Amino acid sequence: MSSIDLNADLGEGFGRWTLTDDERLLSVVTSANVACGFHAGDAITMRRVCELAAERGVRIGAQVAYRDLAGFGRRAMDVPPAELAAEVAYQIGALEVFARAAGTRVSYVKPHGALYNRVVRDERQAAAVVDGVRLADATLPVLGLPGSRLLALAEEAGLPAVTEAFADRAYTDAGTLVPRGQDGAVITDGDAVVARSVGLADDGTVTSHSGARIPVRARSLCLHGDTPGAVELARRVRAALEAAGVRVEAFS
């Protein structure tokens, strides 16, 4: 029987503004990518999400990003490698304080948004992220796109590299994500998302934006928490996976 982790981006609020339904999503997913204050999130939100995740046995991941609150971390930025490494370590360290206070720890690291896509191909930025992870904790797994420079460099540095897939994002024929600015980049049909989730977990393939069937082997499946109806969709995905004989469990 195959198994897969379900992760979601959580804690994406700031002050009085909230975006994700953290409490209900934490009853479905097995891993939580928690915003660390650079693209979203703040101290009280990080603390609350860590406490909720610990209560439910959900693994906590540091979702590190460019310093871009106004752009939600989705704007391209050129950050010097030494500065980026320090900021990655800083974000992990901030979340670790709240994770430990909740009786658990940060279990992995995942880049967010523009940084996530940048480190698929950019050697220097990918190396900076790896350096930042090692500075914070040289044992932490790194979650990223299969075939990315980030995962290759993480492996070279002795960090566990964990592949992930996206059920609600369109793929190019090369196995990368279609940029959000393009039509069809985000899959909004719930039935399609559920079917894609089962296919990714079952045979490691997905239909690309052009209609080609491409391999996407992943240990973790991301469900975006900021999409309309995210909680109900996450429940449907998990139920469909379990009905298909897929064991849903954390990778870390």
PDB file of C-alpha atoms in Angstrom:
ATOM      1  CA  MET A   1       0.000   0.000   0.000  1.00  0.00           C
ATOM      2  CA  SER A   2       1.408   3.422  -0.983  1.00  0.00           C
ATOM      3  CA  SER A   3       1.532   6.370   1.387  1.00  0.00           C
ATOM      4  CA  ILE A   4       1.639  10.145   1.051  1.00  0.00           C
ATOM      5  CA  ASP A   5       1.876  13.195   3.259  1.00  0.00           C
ATOM      6  CA  LEU A   6      -0.679  16.010   2.982  1.00  0.00           C
ATOM      7  CA  ASN A   7       0.689  19.491   3.594  1.00  0.00           C
ATOM      8  CA  ALA A   8      -0.953  22.917   3.556  1.00  0.00           C
ATOM      9  CA  ASP A   9       0.264  26.506   3.856  1.00  0.00           C
ATOM     10  CA  LEU A  10      -1.060  27.788   7.177  1.00  0.00           C
ATOM     11  CA  GLY A  11      -0.703  30.747   9.514  1.00  0.00           C
ATOM     12  CA  GLU A  12      -1.021  33.140   6.594  1.00  0.00           C
ATOM     13  CA  GLY A  13      -2.554  35.955   8.591  1.00  0.00           C
ATOM     14  CA  PHE A  14      -1.178  39.171  10.005  1.00  0.00           C
ATOM     15  CA  GLY A  15      -2.601  41.196  12.879  1.00  0.00           C
ATOM     16  CA  ARG A  16      -6.398  41.297  12.502  1.00  0.00           C
ATOM     17  CA  TRP A  17      -6.254  39.924   8.942  1.00  0.00           C
ATOM     18  CA  THR A  18      -6.703  36.174   8.426  1.00  0.00           C
ATOM     19  CA  LEU A  19      -6.539  34.106   5.277  1.00  0.00           C
ATOM     20  CA  THR A  20      -6.422  30.396   6.100  1.00  0.00           C
ATOM     21  CA  ASP A  21      -8.795  28.314   8.242  1.00  0.00           C
ATOM     22  CA  ASP A  22      -5.938  26.892  10.271  1.00  0.00           C
ATOM     23  CA  GLU A  23      -7.928  25.046  12.920  1.00  0.00           C
ATOM     24  CA  ARG A  24     -10.092  23.051  10.513  1.00  0.00           C
ATOM     25  CA  LEU A  25      -7.297  22.355   8.028  1.00  0.00           C
ATOM     26  CA  LEU A  26      -5.138  21.015  10.851  1.00  0.00           C
ATOM     27  CA  SER A  27      -7.769  18.323  11.350  1.00  0.00           C
ATOM     28  CA  VAL A  28      -7.140  17.075   7.804  1.00  0.00           C
ATOM     29  CA  VAL A  29      -3.480  17.559   6.863  1.00  0.00           C
ATOM     30  CA  THR A  30      -0.473  15.754   8.291  1.00  0.00           C
ATOM     31  CA  SER A  31       2.067  18.562   7.828  1.00  0.00           C
ATOM     32  CA  ALA A  32       1.662  22.326   8.250  1.00  0.00           C
ATOM     33  CA  ASN A  33       3.815  24.821   6.344  1.00  0.00           C
ATOM     34  CA  VAL A  34       3.702  27.741   8.768  1.00  0.00           C
ATOM     35  CA  ALA A  35       4.364  31.278   7.529  1.00  0.00           C
ATOM     36  CA  CYS A  36       7.279  32.761   9.480  1.00  0.00           C
ATOM     37  CA  GLY A  37       6.547  36.478   9.241  1.00  0.00           C
ATOM     38  CA  PHE A  38       8.248  37.401   5.973  1.00  0.00           C
ATOM     39  CA  HIS A  39       5.428  36.820   3.458  1.00  0.00           C
ATOM     40  CA  ALA A  40       2.662  36.425   6.049  1.00  0.00           C
ATOM     41  CA  GLY A  41       2.238  35.476   9.682  1.00  0.00           C
ATOM     42  CA  ASP A  42       3.221  37.169  12.909  1.00  0.00           C
ATOM     43  CA  ALA A  43       4.302  36.083  16.372  1.00  0.00           C
ATOM     44  CA  ILE A  44       0.845  35.443  17.817  1.00  0.00           C
ATOM     45  CA  THR A  45      -0.309  33.593  14.692  1.00  0.00           C
ATOM     46  CA  MET A  46       2.807  31.413  14.655  1.00  0.00           C
ATOM     47  CA  ARG A  47       2.327  30.559  18.319  1.00  0.00           C
ATOM     48  CA  ARG A  48      -1.354  29.695  17.854  1.00  0.00           C
ATOM     49  CA  VAL A  49      -0.772  27.486  14.812  1.00  0.00           C
ATOM     50  CA  CYS A  50       2.084  25.640  16.550  1.00  0.00           C
ATOM     51  CA  GLU A  51      -0.138  24.943  19.545  1.00  0.00           C
ATOM     52  CA  LEU A  52      -2.978  23.676  17.351  1.00  0.00           C
ATOM     53  CA  ALA A  53      -0.622  21.522  15.283  1.00  0.00           C
ATOM     54  CA  ALA A  54       0.968  20.019  18.386  1.00  0.00           C
ATOM     55  CA  GLU A  55      -2.459  19.155  19.823  1.00  0.00           C
ATOM     56  CA  ARG A  56      -3.337  17.266  16.637  1.00  0.00           C
ATOM     57  CA  GLY A  57       0.005  15.586  16.057  1.00  0.00           C
ATOM     58  CA  VAL A  58       0.584  17.515  12.820  1.00  0.00           C
ATOM     59  CA  ARG A  59       4.213  18.092  11.818  1.00  0.00           C
ATOM     60  CA  ILE A  60       5.342  21.720  11.726  1.00  0.00           C
ATOM     61  CA  GLY A  61       7.340  23.050   8.779  1.00  0.00           C
ATOM     62  CA  ALA A  62       8.936  26.476   8.424  1.00  0.00           C
ATOM     63  CA  GLN A  63       7.671  28.129   5.266  1.00  0.00           C
ATOM     64  CA  VAL A  64      10.473  30.548   4.524  1.00  0.00           C
ATOM     65  CA  ALA A  65      10.108  33.376   2.016  1.00  0.00           C
ATOM     66  CA  TYR A  66      11.515  36.593   0.660  1.00  0.00           C
ATOM     67  CA  ARG A  67      10.861  39.594   2.913  1.00  0.00           C
ATOM     68  CA  ASP A  68       7.714  40.671   1.052  1.00  0.00           C
ATOM     69  CA  LEU A  69       4.604  41.155   3.190  1.00  0.00           C
ATOM     70  CA  ALA A  70       2.992  43.522   0.695  1.00  0.00           C
ATOM     71  CA  GLY A  71       3.402  41.067  -2.180  1.00  0.00           C
ATOM     72  CA  PHE A  72       2.653  37.933  -0.145  1.00  0.00           C
ATOM     73  CA  GLY A  73       6.087  36.620  -1.076  1.00  0.00           C
ATOM     74  CA  ARG A  74       5.085  36.162  -4.702  1.00  0.00           C
ATOM     75  CA  ARG A  75       7.182  38.943  -6.212  1.00  0.00           C
ATOM     76  CA  ALA A  76      10.572  38.189  -7.751  1.00  0.00           C
ATOM     77  CA  MET A  77      13.412  39.621  -5.662  1.00  0.00           C
ATOM     78  CA  ASP A  78      17.205  39.596  -5.916  1.00  0.00           C
ATOM     79  CA  VAL A  79      18.572  39.008  -2.433  1.00  0.00           C
ATOM     80  CA  PRO A  80      22.327  38.585  -1.905  1.00  0.00           C
ATOM     81  CA  PRO A  81      23.065  34.944  -0.976  1.00  0.00           C
ATOM     82  CA  ALA A  82      24.583  35.722   2.438  1.00  0.00           C
ATOM     83  CA  GLU A  83      21.573  37.856   3.332  1.00  0.00           C
ATOM     84  CA  LEU A  84      19.114  35.237   2.104  1.00  0.00           C
ATOM     85  CA  ALA A  85      20.840  32.470   4.074  1.00  0.00           C
ATOM     86  CA  ALA A  86      20.672  34.566   7.250  1.00  0.00           C
ATOM     87  CA  GLU A  87      16.998  35.394   6.684  1.00  0.00           C
ATOM     88  CA  VAL A  88      16.116  31.734   6.090  1.00  0.00           C
ATOM     89  CA  ALA A  89      17.831  30.769   9.351  1.00  0.00           C
ATOM     90  CA  TYR A  90      16.121  33.655  11.140  1.00  0.00           C
ATOM     91  CA  GLN A  91      12.662  32.502  10.041  1.00  0.00           C
ATOM     92  CA  ILE A  92      13.316  28.901  11.065  1.00  0.00           C
ATOM     93  CA  GLY A  93      14.600  30.032  14.443  1.00  0.00           C
ATOM     94  CA  ALA A  94      11.556  32.211  15.100  1.00  0.00           C
ATOM     95  CA  LEU A  95       9.160  29.356  14.393  1.00  0.00           C
ATOM     96  CA  GLU A  96      11.249  26.909  16.431  1.00  0.00           C
ATOM     97  CA  VAL A  97      10.697  29.004  19.573  1.00  0.00           C
ATOM     98  CA  PHE A  98       6.936  28.605  19.300  1.00  0.00           C
ATOM     99  CA  ALA A  99       7.115  24.967  18.235  1.00  0.00           C
ATOM    100  CA  ARG A 100       9.213  24.083  21.291  1.00  0.00           C
ATOM    101  CA  ALA A 101       6.900  26.071  23.568  1.00  0.00           C
ATOM    102  CA  ALA A 102       4.063  23.896  22.236  1.00  0.00           C
ATOM    103  CA  GLY A 103       6.001  20.733  23.070  1.00  0.00           C
ATOM    104  CA  THR A 104       7.173  19.896  19.568  1.00  0.00           C
ATOM    105  CA  ARG A 105       9.717  21.167  17.030  1.00  0.00           C
ATOM    106  CA  VAL A 106      10.159  22.358  13.475  1.00  0.00           C
ATOM    107  CA  SER A 107      10.331  19.176  11.396  1.00  0.00           C
ATOM    108  CA  TYR A 108      11.175  20.485   7.909  1.00  0.00           C
ATOM    109  CA  VAL A 109      11.603  23.588   5.742  1.00  0.00           C
ATOM    110  CA  LYS A 110       9.723  24.626   2.599  1.00  0.00           C
ATOM    111  CA  PRO A 111      10.271  27.811   0.575  1.00  0.00           C
ATOM    112  CA  HIS A 112       7.227  29.868  -0.369  1.00  0.00           C
ATOM    113  CA  GLY A 113       6.034  31.590  -3.515  1.00  0.00           C
ATOM    114  CA  ALA A 114       8.639  33.380  -5.602  1.00  0.00           C
ATOM    115  CA  LEU A 115      11.459  31.838  -3.600  1.00  0.00           C
ATOM    116  CA  TYR A 116      10.056  28.332  -4.159  1.00  0.00           C
ATOM    117  CA  ASN A 117       9.981  28.829  -7.907  1.00  0.00           C
ATOM    118  CA  ARG A 118      13.330  30.644  -8.031  1.00  0.00           C
ATOM    119  CA  VAL A 119      15.256  27.810  -6.382  1.00  0.00           C
ATOM    120  CA  VAL A 120      14.008  25.309  -8.936  1.00  0.00           C
ATOM    121  CA  ARG A 121      16.673  26.611 -11.343  1.00  0.00           C
ATOM    122  CA  ASP A 122      18.731  29.326  -9.615  1.00  0.00           C
ATOM    123  CA  GLU A 123      21.909  27.735  -8.244  1.00  0.00           C
ATOM    124  CA  ARG A 124      22.984  30.665  -6.047  1.00  0.00           C
ATOM    125  CA  GLN A 125      19.601  31.255  -4.451  1.00  0.00           C
ATOM    126  CA  ALA A 126      19.092  27.522  -3.908  1.00  0.00           C
ATOM    127  CA  ALA A 127      22.513  27.251  -2.275  1.00  0.00           C
ATOM    128  CA  ALA A 128      21.667  30.199  -0.019  1.00  0.00           C
ATOM    129  CA  VAL A 129      18.478  28.513   1.162  1.00  0.00           C
ATOM    130  CA  VAL A 130      20.405  25.315   1.904  1.00  0.00           C
ATOM    131  CA  ASP A 131      23.034  27.338   3.792  1.00  0.00           C
ATOM    132  CA  GLY A 132      20.295  28.964   5.838  1.00  0.00           C
ATOM    133  CA  VAL A 133      18.728  25.619   6.715  1.00  0.00           C
ATOM    134  CA  ARG A 134      22.090  24.205   7.762  1.00  0.00           C
ATOM    135  CA  LEU A 135      22.761  27.293   9.879  1.00  0.00           C
ATOM    136  CA  ALA A 136      19.489  26.740  11.749  1.00  0.00           C
ATOM    137  CA  ASP A 137      19.569  22.927  11.964  1.00  0.00           C
ATOM    138  CA  ALA A 138      21.702  20.680   9.764  1.00  0.00           C
ATOM    139  CA  THR A 139      19.261  17.765  10.170  1.00  0.00           C
ATOM    140  CA  LEU A 140      16.111  19.399   8.802  1.00  0.00           C
ATOM    141  CA  PRO A 141      14.496  17.921   5.676  1.00  0.00           C
ATOM    142  CA  VAL A 142      13.859  20.300   2.773  1.00  0.00           C
ATOM    143  CA  LEU A 143      10.571  20.094   0.853  1.00  0.00           C
ATOM    144  CA  GLY A 144      10.581  21.101  -2.800  1.00  0.00           C
ATOM    145  CA  LEU A 145       9.838  20.386  -6.444  1.00  0.00           C
ATOM    146  CA  PRO A 146      11.203  17.134  -7.928  1.00  0.00           C
ATOM    147  CA  GLY A 147      14.279  17.802 -10.050  1.00  0.00           C
ATOM    148  CA  SER A 148      14.901  21.233  -8.513  1.00  0.00           C
ATOM    149  CA  ARG A 149      18.354  22.639  -7.795  1.00  0.00           C
ATOM    150  CA  LEU A 150      17.186  23.136  -4.214  1.00  0.00           C
ATOM    151  CA  LEU A 151      16.692  19.426  -3.582  1.00  0.00           C
ATOM    152  CA  ALA A 152      19.873  18.480  -5.425  1.00  0.00           C
ATOM    153  CA  LEU A 153      21.961  20.875  -3.327  1.00  0.00           C
ATOM    154  CA  ALA A 154      20.177  19.823  -0.140  1.00  0.00           C
ATOM    155  CA  GLU A 155      21.147  16.210  -0.797  1.00  0.00           C
ATOM    156  CA  GLU A 156      24.738  17.224  -1.510  1.00  0.00           C
ATOM    157  CA  ALA A 157      24.793  19.054   1.842  1.00  0.00           C
ATOM    158  CA  GLY A 158      23.489  15.992   3.694  1.00  0.00           C
ATOM    159  CA  LEU A 159      19.966  17.302   4.239  1.00  0.00           C
ATOM    160  CA  PRO A 160      17.008  14.972   3.591  1.00  0.00           C
ATOM    161  CA  ALA A 161      15.371  16.060   0.313  1.00  0.00           C
ATOM    162  CA  VAL A 162      11.622  15.483   0.115  1.00  0.00           C
ATOM    163  CA  THR A 163       9.693  15.829  -3.138  1.00  0.00           C
ATOM    164  CA  GLU A 164       6.228  17.355  -3.296  1.00  0.00           C
ATOM    165  CA  ALA A 165       3.446  17.722  -5.829  1.00  0.00           C
ATOM    166  CA  PHE A 166       0.526  20.113  -6.221  1.00  0.00           C
ATOM    167  CA  ALA A 167      -2.948  18.806  -6.948  1.00  0.00           C
ATOM    168  CA  ASP A 168      -4.366  22.281  -7.560  1.00  0.00           C
ATOM    169  CA  ARG A 169      -1.609  23.754  -9.734  1.00  0.00           C
ATOM    170  CA  ALA A 170      -1.020  23.254 -13.459  1.00  0.00           C
ATOM    171  CA  TYR A 171       2.282  21.742 -14.625  1.00  0.00           C
ATOM    172  CA  THR A 172       4.399  22.437 -17.678  1.00  0.00           C
ATOM    173  CA  ASP A 173       5.639  19.522 -19.774  1.00  0.00           C
ATOM    174  CA  ALA A 174       9.000  19.959 -18.012  1.00  0.00           C
ATOM    175  CA  GLY A 175       7.424  19.226 -14.624  1.00  0.00           C
ATOM    176  CA  THR A 176       7.584  22.801 -13.325  1.00  0.00           C
ATOM    177  CA  LEU A 177       4.598  24.863 -12.171  1.00  0.00           C
ATOM    178  CA  VAL A 178       2.778  27.076 -14.646  1.00  0.00           C
ATOM    179  CA  PRO A 179       3.276  30.700 -13.454  1.00  0.00           C
ATOM    180  CA  ARG A 180       0.266  32.034 -11.558  1.00  0.00           C
ATOM    181  CA  GLY A 181      -0.161  34.874 -14.030  1.00  0.00           C
ATOM    182  CA  GLN A 182      -1.103  32.468 -16.823  1.00  0.00           C
ATOM    183  CA  ASP A 183      -4.622  31.240 -17.469  1.00  0.00           C
ATOM    184  CA  GLY A 184      -5.318  27.857 -15.911  1.00  0.00           C
ATOM    185  CA  ALA A 185      -2.330  27.992 -13.564  1.00  0.00           C
ATOM    186  CA  VAL A 186      -4.574  27.209 -10.589  1.00  0.00           C
ATOM    187  CA  ILE A 187      -6.964  24.235 -10.822  1.00  0.00           C
ATOM    188  CA  THR A 188     -10.319  25.328  -9.406  1.00  0.00           C
ATOM    189  CA  ASP A 189     -12.456  22.302 -10.327  1.00  0.00           C
ATOM    190  CA  GLY A 190     -12.790  20.284  -7.121  1.00  0.00           C
ATOM    191  CA  ASP A 191     -13.416  16.993  -8.899  1.00  0.00           C
ATOM    192  CA  ALA A 192     -10.277  17.513 -10.976  1.00  0.00           C
ATOM    193  CA  VAL A 193      -8.192  18.281  -7.881  1.00  0.00           C
ATOM    194  CA  VAL A 194      -9.405  15.100  -6.182  1.00  0.00           C
ATOM    195  CA  ALA A 195      -8.718  12.966  -9.259  1.00  0.00           C
ATOM    196  CA  ARG A 196      -5.253  14.507  -9.708  1.00  0.00           C
ATOM    197  CA  SER A 197      -4.455  13.846  -6.039  1.00  0.00           C
ATOM    198  CA  VAL A 198      -5.254  10.152  -6.353  1.00  0.00           C
ATOM    199  CA  GLY A 199      -3.296   9.891  -9.596  1.00  0.00           C
ATOM    200  CA  LEU A 200      -0.232  11.555  -8.093  1.00  0.00           C
ATOM    201  CA  ALA A 201      -0.309   9.247  -5.080  1.00  0.00           C
ATOM    202  CA  ASP A 202      -1.149   6.112  -7.044  1.00  0.00           C
ATOM    203  CA  ASP A 203       1.085   6.165 -10.120  1.00  0.00           C
ATOM    204  CA  GLY A 204       3.123   9.368  -9.733  1.00  0.00           C
ATOM    205  CA  THR A 205       1.818  11.077 -12.860  1.00  0.00           C
ATOM    206  CA  VAL A 206      -0.257  14.128 -13.707  1.00  0.00           C
ATOM    207  CA  THR A 207      -1.649  15.689 -16.878  1.00  0.00           C
ATOM    208  CA  SER A 208       0.321  18.801 -17.859  1.00  0.00           C
ATOM    209  CA  HIS A 209      -1.115  22.102 -19.074  1.00  0.00           C
ATOM    210  CA  SER A 210      -0.674  20.924 -22.676  1.00  0.00           C
ATOM    211  CA  GLY A 211      -2.416  17.581 -22.042  1.00  0.00           C
ATOM    212  CA  ALA A 212       0.694  15.412 -21.800  1.00  0.00           C
ATOM    213  CA  ARG A 213       1.008  12.785 -19.082  1.00  0.00           C
ATOM    214  CA  ILE A 214       4.177  13.532 -17.100  1.00  0.00           C
ATOM    215  CA  PRO A 215       5.884  11.861 -14.120  1.00  0.00           C
ATOM    216  CA  VAL A 216       5.781  13.726 -10.794  1.00  0.00           C
ATOM    217  CA  ARG A 217       7.028  11.425  -8.071  1.00  0.00           C
ATOM    218  CA  ALA A 218       6.303  12.982  -4.702  1.00  0.00           C
ATOM    219  CA  ARG A 219       6.312  12.029  -1.034  1.00  0.00           C
ATOM    220  CA  SER A 220       4.105  14.965  -0.054  1.00  0.00           C
ATOM    221  CA  LEU A 221       1.035  16.546  -1.637  1.00  0.00           C
ATOM    222  CA  CYS A 222       0.332  20.254  -1.150  1.00  0.00           C
ATOM    223  CA  LEU A 223      -3.193  21.574  -0.703  1.00  0.00           C
ATOM    224  CA  HIS A 224      -3.361  25.370  -0.754  1.00  0.00           C
ATOM    225  CA  GLY A 225      -5.157  26.741   2.274  1.00  0.00           C
ATOM    226  CA  ASP A 226      -5.939  30.129   0.728  1.00  0.00           C
ATOM    227  CA  THR A 227      -8.282  28.886  -1.995  1.00  0.00           C
ATOM    228  CA  PRO A 228     -12.101  29.112  -1.643  1.00  0.00           C
ATOM    229  CA  GLY A 229     -13.557  25.980  -0.056  1.00  0.00           C
ATOM    230  CA  ALA A 230     -10.087  24.776   0.952  1.00  0.00           C
ATOM    231  CA  VAL A 231     -11.239  22.826   4.008  1.00  0.00           C
ATOM    232  CA  GLU A 232     -13.962  20.843   2.267  1.00  0.00           C
ATOM    233  CA  LEU A 233     -11.670  20.165  -0.693  1.00  0.00           C
ATOM    234  CA  ALA A 234      -8.928  18.933   1.630  1.00  0.00           C
ATOM    235  CA  ARG A 235     -11.402  16.581   3.291  1.00  0.00           C
ATOM    236  CA  ARG A 236     -12.493  15.246  -0.089  1.00  0.00           C
ATOM    237  CA  VAL A 237      -8.893  14.679  -1.156  1.00  0.00           C
ATOM    238  CA  ARG A 238      -8.007  12.815   2.012  1.00  0.00           C
ATOM    239  CA  ALA A 239     -11.151  10.669   1.826  1.00  0.00           C
ATOM    240  CA  ALA A 240     -10.465   9.803  -1.820  1.00  0.00           C
ATOM    241  CA  LEU A 241      -6.859   8.868  -1.085  1.00  0.00           C
ATOM    242  CA  GLU A 242      -7.854   6.598   1.779  1.00  0.00           C
ATOM    243  CA  ALA A 243     -10.623   5.045  -0.305  1.00  0.00           C
ATOM    244  CA  ALA A 244      -8.013   4.273  -2.962  1.00  0.00           C
ATOM    245  CA  GLY A 245      -5.889   2.443  -0.392  1.00  0.00           C
ATOM    246  CA  VAL A 246      -3.331   5.214   0.061  1.00  0.00           C
ATOM    247  CA  ARG A 247      -2.056   5.643   3.614  1.00  0.00           C
ATOM    248  CA  VAL A 248      -2.007   9.336   4.586  1.00  0.00           C
ATOM    249  CA  GLU A 249       0.884  10.023   6.960  1.00  0.00           C
ATOM    250  CA  ALA A 250       3.568  12.628   7.638  1.00  0.00           C
ATOM    251  CA  PHE A 251       6.928  12.151   5.946  1.00  0.00           C
ATOM    252  CA  SER A 252       8.923  13.560   8.871  1.00  0.00           C
TER     253      SER A 252
END
